[in-house]
Coordinates of C-alpha atoms and ligand atoms in Angstrom, one line a residue:
X1 CA 94.2 159.8 159.3
X2 CA 95.9 156.7 160.7
X3 CA 95.2 153.1 161.3
X4 CA 95.4 152.0 165.0
X5 CA 97.8 149.3 165.9
X6 CA 98.8 147.7 169.2
X7 CA 101.7 145.6 170.6
X8 CA 101.7 142.0 169.8
X9 CA 100.8 139.5 172.6
X10 CA 101.0 135.8 173.3
X11 CA 97.2 135.5 173.1
X12 CA 97.1 137.4 169.8
X13 CA 99.7 135.1 168.3
X14 CA 98.0 132.0 169.6
X15 CA 94.6 132.9 168.2
X16 CA 96.0 134.0 164.9
X17 CA 97.8 130.7 164.4
X18 CA 94.9 128.6 165.7
X19 CA 92.3 130.2 163.4
X20 CA 94.6 131.2 160.4
X21 CA 94.3 135.0 160.8
X22 CA 96.8 137.8 160.2
X23 CA 97.9 138.7 163.7
X24 CA 97.4 142.4 163.0
X25 CA 93.6 141.8 162.9
X26 CA 93.5 139.7 166.0
X27 CA 95.6 142.1 168.2
X28 CA 93.3 144.9 167.1
X29 CA 90.2 142.9 167.9
X30 CA 91.7 142.0 171.3
X31 CA 92.1 145.7 172.0
X32 CA 88.6 146.6 170.8
X33 CA 86.6 143.6 171.9
X34 CA 88.7 142.0 174.7
X35 CA 87.6 138.5 175.8
X36 CA 84.9 138.4 173.1
X37 CA 87.4 138.2 170.4
X38 CA 87.5 134.4 170.3
X39 CA 83.7 134.3 170.4
X40 CA 83.7 136.5 167.3
X41 CA 86.2 134.3 165.6
X42 CA 84.3 131.1 166.5
X43 CA 81.0 132.6 165.3
X44 CA 82.7 133.2 161.9
X45 CA 84.1 129.7 161.9
X46 CA 80.7 128.1 162.7
X47 CA 78.8 130.2 160.2
X48 CA 75.9 132.6 160.4
X49 CA 72.3 131.6 159.7
X50 CA 70.8 132.4 156.3
X51 CA 68.1 135.1 156.2
X52 CA 65.5 136.3 153.7
X53 CA 63.6 139.6 153.6
X54 CA 60.0 139.4 152.4
X55 CA 58.9 141.7 149.6
X56 CA 55.5 143.0 150.6
X57 CA 55.1 144.7 147.2
X58 CA 54.4 141.2 145.9
X59 CA 53.2 138.9 148.7
X60 CA 52.1 139.0 152.3
X61 CA 53.8 137.1 155.2
X62 CA 51.2 134.3 155.4
X63 CA 51.3 133.7 151.7
X64 CA 55.0 133.5 151.5
X65 CA 55.4 131.2 154.6
X66 CA 52.7 128.8 153.2
X67 CA 54.4 128.6 149.8
X68 CA 57.9 128.0 151.2
X69 CA 56.8 125.6 153.9
X70 CA 55.0 123.6 151.3
X71 CA 58.4 123.1 149.6
X72 CA 60.0 121.9 152.8
X73 CA 61.6 125.2 154.0
X74 CA 61.3 126.2 157.6
X75 CA 61.4 129.9 158.5
X76 CA 61.5 131.7 161.8
X77 CA 60.6 135.3 162.4
X78 CA 63.4 137.5 163.7
X79 CA 63.5 140.6 165.9
X80 CA 64.0 142.6 162.7
X81 CA 60.8 143.4 160.8
X82 CA 60.4 141.7 157.4
X83 CA 63.4 139.4 158.1
X84 CA 63.1 135.6 158.5
X85 CA 65.8 133.1 159.4
X86 CA 66.0 130.1 157.1
X87 CA 66.0 127.3 159.6
X88 CA 65.6 124.4 157.2
X89 CA 66.6 124.6 153.6
X90 CA 66.0 121.3 151.6
X91 CA 67.7 123.0 148.6
X92 CA 69.0 126.5 147.9
X93 CA 66.6 129.2 149.0
X94 CA 67.8 131.2 146.0
X95 CA 66.5 128.5 143.6
X96 CA 62.7 128.6 144.2
X97 CA 60.1 130.0 141.8
X98 CA 59.1 132.4 144.7
X99 CA 62.7 133.8 144.6
X100 CA 62.6 134.2 140.9
X101 CA 59.2 136.0 141.2
X102 CA 60.7 138.5 143.6
X103 CA 58.7 137.5 146.7
X104 CA 61.9 137.8 148.8
X105 CA 65.5 138.8 148.7
X106 CA 68.2 136.7 150.3
X107 CA 70.1 139.1 152.6
X108 CA 71.7 139.1 156.0
X109 CA 69.7 140.2 159.0
X110 CA 72.2 143.1 159.6
X111 CA 71.7 144.3 156.0
X112 CA 68.0 144.9 156.7
X113 CA 68.8 147.4 159.4
X114 CA 70.1 150.4 157.3
X115 CA 66.9 150.8 155.3
X116 CA 64.7 150.3 158.4
X117 CA 66.8 152.9 160.3
X118 CA 66.5 155.3 157.5
X119 CA 62.6 155.1 157.7
X120 CA 61.8 156.3 154.2
X121 CA 58.2 157.4 153.6
X122 CA 56.0 157.0 150.5
X123 CA 56.4 160.0 148.2
X124 CA 59.9 161.1 149.4
X125 CA 63.1 161.5 147.4
X126 CA 65.7 159.0 148.6
X127 CA 69.2 158.5 147.4
X128 CA 71.0 155.2 147.7
X129 CA 74.6 156.3 147.2
X130 CA 76.3 152.8 146.8
X131 CA 73.5 150.6 145.5
X132 CA 74.5 147.4 143.8
X133 CA 73.4 144.6 143.9
X134 CA 70.3 146.3 145.3
X135 CA 69.2 144.5 148.5
X136 CA 68.8 147.8 150.2
X137 CA 67.6 149.8 147.2
X138 CA 64.7 147.3 146.7
X139 CA 63.9 147.4 150.5
X140 CA 63.7 151.2 150.4
X141 CA 61.4 151.0 147.5
X142 CA 59.2 148.5 149.4
X143 CA 59.1 150.6 152.5
X144 CA 58.0 153.6 150.3
X145 CA 55.2 151.4 148.8
X146 CA 56.7 152.2 145.3
X147 CA 55.8 155.9 145.8
X148 CA 58.2 158.8 145.5
X149 CA 61.7 158.2 144.0
X150 CA 64.8 156.2 144.9
X151 CA 67.9 157.3 143.1
X152 CA 70.3 154.3 143.0
X153 CA 73.9 155.3 142.4
X154 CA 76.5 152.8 141.2
X155 CA 79.8 153.7 139.6
X156 CA 80.9 150.2 138.6
X157 CA 79.6 149.3 135.1
X158 CA 79.8 145.5 135.8
X159 CA 77.7 145.9 138.9
X160 CA 74.8 147.7 137.1
X161 CA 73.1 144.7 135.5
X162 CA 72.7 142.7 138.8
X163 CA 71.3 145.9 140.3
X164 CA 68.8 146.4 137.5
X165 CA 67.9 142.7 137.4
X166 CA 67.1 142.8 141.2
X167 CA 65.1 146.0 140.8
X168 CA 63.0 144.3 138.1
X169 CA 62.7 141.0 139.9
X170 CA 61.5 142.7 143.1
X171 CA 59.0 144.9 141.2
X172 CA 60.5 148.2 142.5
X173 CA 58.9 150.7 140.1
X174 CA 60.1 154.0 141.7
X175 CA 63.9 153.5 141.2
X176 CA 66.2 155.4 138.8
X177 CA 69.7 154.0 138.4
X178 CA 72.6 156.3 137.7
X179 CA 76.1 155.2 136.8
X180 CA 78.2 157.8 138.5
X181 CA 80.7 158.0 141.4
X182 CA 78.8 158.9 144.6
X183 CA 81.3 161.7 145.2
X184 CA 79.9 163.5 142.2
X185 CA 76.2 163.4 143.2
X186 CA 76.1 166.6 145.3
X187 CA 77.2 168.6 142.2
X188 CA 74.2 167.2 140.3
X189 CA 72.0 169.4 142.6
X190 CA 69.9 166.6 144.1
X191 CA 68.4 167.5 147.5
X192 CA 66.9 164.4 149.1
X193 CA 64.7 163.8 152.1
X194 CA 66.9 160.8 153.0
X195 CA 70.2 159.3 151.9
X196 CA 71.6 155.8 152.4
X197 CA 75.3 155.3 152.2
X198 CA 76.1 151.6 152.5
X199 CA 79.7 152.2 151.9
X200 CA 82.3 150.1 150.1
X201 CA 84.5 148.7 152.9
X202 CA 87.1 146.1 153.8
X203 CA 84.4 143.6 154.7
X204 CA 86.0 142.6 158.0
X205 CA 82.5 141.7 159.2
X206 CA 81.8 139.0 156.5
X207 CA 84.8 136.7 157.1
X208 CA 82.3 133.8 157.3
X209 CA 81.4 134.4 153.7
X210 CA 85.0 135.0 152.5
X211 CA 87.7 133.6 154.7
X212 CA 90.4 135.1 152.5
X213 CA 89.7 138.3 154.5
X214 CA 91.4 136.7 157.5
X215 CA 94.7 137.5 155.9
X216 CA 94.1 139.7 152.8
X217 CA 93.0 142.9 154.4
X218 CA 95.8 145.0 155.9
X219 CA 96.5 148.5 157.0
X220 CA 96.6 149.8 153.4
X221 CA 93.2 148.5 152.7
X222 CA 91.7 150.1 155.8
X223 CA 93.4 153.4 154.9
X224 CA 92.1 153.2 151.3
X225 CA 88.5 152.4 152.4
X226 CA 88.3 154.9 155.2
X227 CA 89.6 157.7 153.0
X228 CA 87.0 156.9 150.3
X229 CA 84.3 156.6 153.0
X230 CA 85.2 160.1 154.4
X231 CA 84.6 161.6 150.9
X232 CA 81.4 159.6 150.4
X233 CA 80.0 160.4 153.8
X234 CA 80.4 164.2 153.1
X235 CA 78.8 163.7 149.6
X236 CA 75.9 161.8 151.2
X237 CA 75.3 164.5 153.7
X238 CA 75.5 167.2 151.0
X239 CA 72.7 165.5 149.1
X240 CA 70.4 166.1 152.0
X241 CA 67.8 168.8 152.5
X242 CA 68.0 170.8 155.7
X243 CA 66.4 168.5 158.4
X244 CA 66.9 165.4 156.2
X245 CA 68.2 162.1 157.5
X246 CA 71.1 159.9 156.3
X247 CA 72.2 156.4 157.3
X248 CA 75.8 155.3 157.1
X249 CA 76.6 151.6 157.2
X250 CA 79.4 149.2 156.5
X251 CA 79.9 145.4 156.9
X252 CA 83.3 146.1 158.6
X253 CA 84.4 145.9 162.2
X254 CA 87.2 148.4 162.0
X255 CA 86.6 151.7 163.8
X256 CA 88.5 153.6 161.1
X257 CA 85.7 152.7 158.7
X258 CA 82.9 153.3 161.3
X259 CA 83.1 155.5 164.4
X260 CA 85.9 157.6 163.0
X261 CA 84.0 158.3 159.8
X262 CA 81.0 159.5 161.6
X263 CA 83.1 161.6 163.9
X264 CA 84.8 163.1 160.8
X265 CA 81.4 164.0 159.4
X266 CA 80.4 165.7 162.6
X267 CA 83.6 167.7 162.5
X268 CA 82.9 168.9 159.0
X269 CA 79.1 169.3 158.9
X270 CA 76.3 170.1 161.3
X271 CA 74.6 166.8 162.0
X272 CA 73.3 165.0 165.0
X273 CA 73.4 161.3 165.6
X274 CA 70.0 159.7 166.3
X275 CA 69.0 156.6 168.1
X276 CA 68.5 153.3 166.3
X277 CA 66.2 150.6 167.7
X278 CA 68.4 147.5 167.1
X279 CA 72.0 146.5 167.8
X280 CA 74.6 147.4 170.5
X281 CA 76.3 150.7 171.3
X282 CA 79.1 151.7 169.0
X283 CA 82.7 151.7 170.4
X284 CA 83.6 154.6 172.8
X285 CA 87.0 155.6 171.4
X286 CA 89.5 158.3 172.6
X287 CA 89.0 161.5 170.6
X288 CA 85.7 160.5 169.2
X289 CA 82.6 162.5 170.2
X290 CA 80.4 160.8 172.8
X291 CA 77.3 161.0 170.6
X292 CA 78.9 158.7 168.1
X293 CA 78.2 155.8 170.5
X294 CA 74.5 156.2 169.6
X295 CA 75.5 154.5 166.3
X296 CA 74.9 150.7 166.4
X297 CA 77.1 147.7 166.0
X298 CA 76.1 144.2 165.2
X299 CA 78.3 141.2 166.0
X300 CA 78.2 137.6 164.7
X301 CA 78.4 136.0 168.2
X302 CA 75.8 138.4 169.8
X303 CA 73.3 138.9 167.0
X304 CA 73.9 135.9 164.8
X305 CA 74.6 138.0 161.7
X306 CA 77.5 139.6 159.8
X307 CA 79.6 142.2 161.6
X308 CA 77.9 145.5 160.8
X309 CA 77.9 149.2 161.7
X310 CA 74.9 151.5 161.3
X311 CA 74.7 155.3 162.1
X312 CA 71.7 157.6 161.6
X313 CA 72.5 161.2 161.3
X314 CA 70.2 164.2 160.8
X315 CA 71.2 167.4 159.1
X316 CA 70.5 170.3 161.3
X317 CA 70.9 174.1 161.4
X318 CA 73.1 175.9 159.0
X319 CA 75.0 173.1 157.3
X320 CA 77.0 175.1 154.9
X321 CA 79.9 172.9 153.8
X322 CA 83.3 173.9 155.1
X323 CA 85.9 174.0 152.3
X324 CA 87.8 170.7 152.1
Ligands
SAM1 C1 78.6 147.4 150.2 S1 78.3 147.5 148.5 C2 76.6 148.0 148.5 C3 75.6 146.9 148.7 C4 74.2 147.4 148.5 N1 73.9 148.6 149.2 C5 73.2 146.3 148.8 O1 72.6 146.4 149.8 O2 73.0 145.4 147.9 C6 79.2 148.9 148.1 C7 78.9 149.4 146.7 O3 79.6 150.7 146.5 C8 80.0 150.8 145.2 N2 81.0 151.9 145.2 C9 82.4 151.8 145.2 N3 82.9 153.0 145.0 C10 81.9 153.9 145.0 C11 81.8 155.3 144.9 N4 82.9 156.0 144.8 N5 80.6 155.9 144.9 C12 79.5 155.1 145.0 N6 79.5 153.8 145.1 C13 80.7 153.2 145.1 C14 80.6 149.4 144.9 O4 80.7 149.2 143.5 C15 79.5 148.5 145.6 O5 78.5 148.2 144.7

């Protein structure tokens, strides 16, 4: 496994200096995204709108809009179901009684895509293999109408309480939290209908929230994350029943954490990549199978959300694991 790098250029140097980036990131973006690189950078500088996801376990759309509008908030429906843009925010949208009562979750529009792409059904068994703080766990539970089971996996002890608090706040009654490394879950013998892996990543797609990522994430971080992601993506797949579906997502723009991880999975296991309704084609990269381009990318300048990657993969045929 290697991290791609490209020769420096005048343009890369200029953009890096102008916007305070490590040139390594900019020259890679220029290679992957060409002329849109500066649009991406500018979108991060200007900031991304805030979004909420309604919790239909507790309130309907009309009821929520009426309550928030009466407090002076203005909300706009987005192209993503259940997701609203916060257009006017007289005070923090995370400080209302409706928030505390779990009527909505403050989460990016892109973050709503993985649970929707997974399409969990009431009564199914669903694993969320990297769960905290629970934006997607509680969305899965909502889409399942609180029926069936969501197994929420989180290895970091300090991240358990926020996950549990959000599950309680949102009234998600069908969730079991387990404090274990996701790589150990297949050995527990779980066979799920669906698995979500919203993987730990470098977060190159959330520079607007954390500008330190302009300079703090280098080759070593990409290598570390992509190697963990490769182990986790196999674990996620191995938790699936035959015919089951998994979704792999990250909030990173690097192909090493995205297209290459899905390609690696398809090398090792029998899966097919399926279409997703939202977003733009994944990158076509040398050596990566064509079907990986069915995965979806989300960009701050095109979709007004965090940089995100989402792939939906179905387990097919005889998927006996090859020895690692
Ligand atoms: C991107 S965050 C998940 C966000 C969450 N899905 C949500 O929507 O609120 C990634 C999570 O993976 C967890 N994680 C890190 N290493 C892991 C591992 N080996 N197995 C499972 N989860 C892991 C991190 O602690 C972190 O909570």
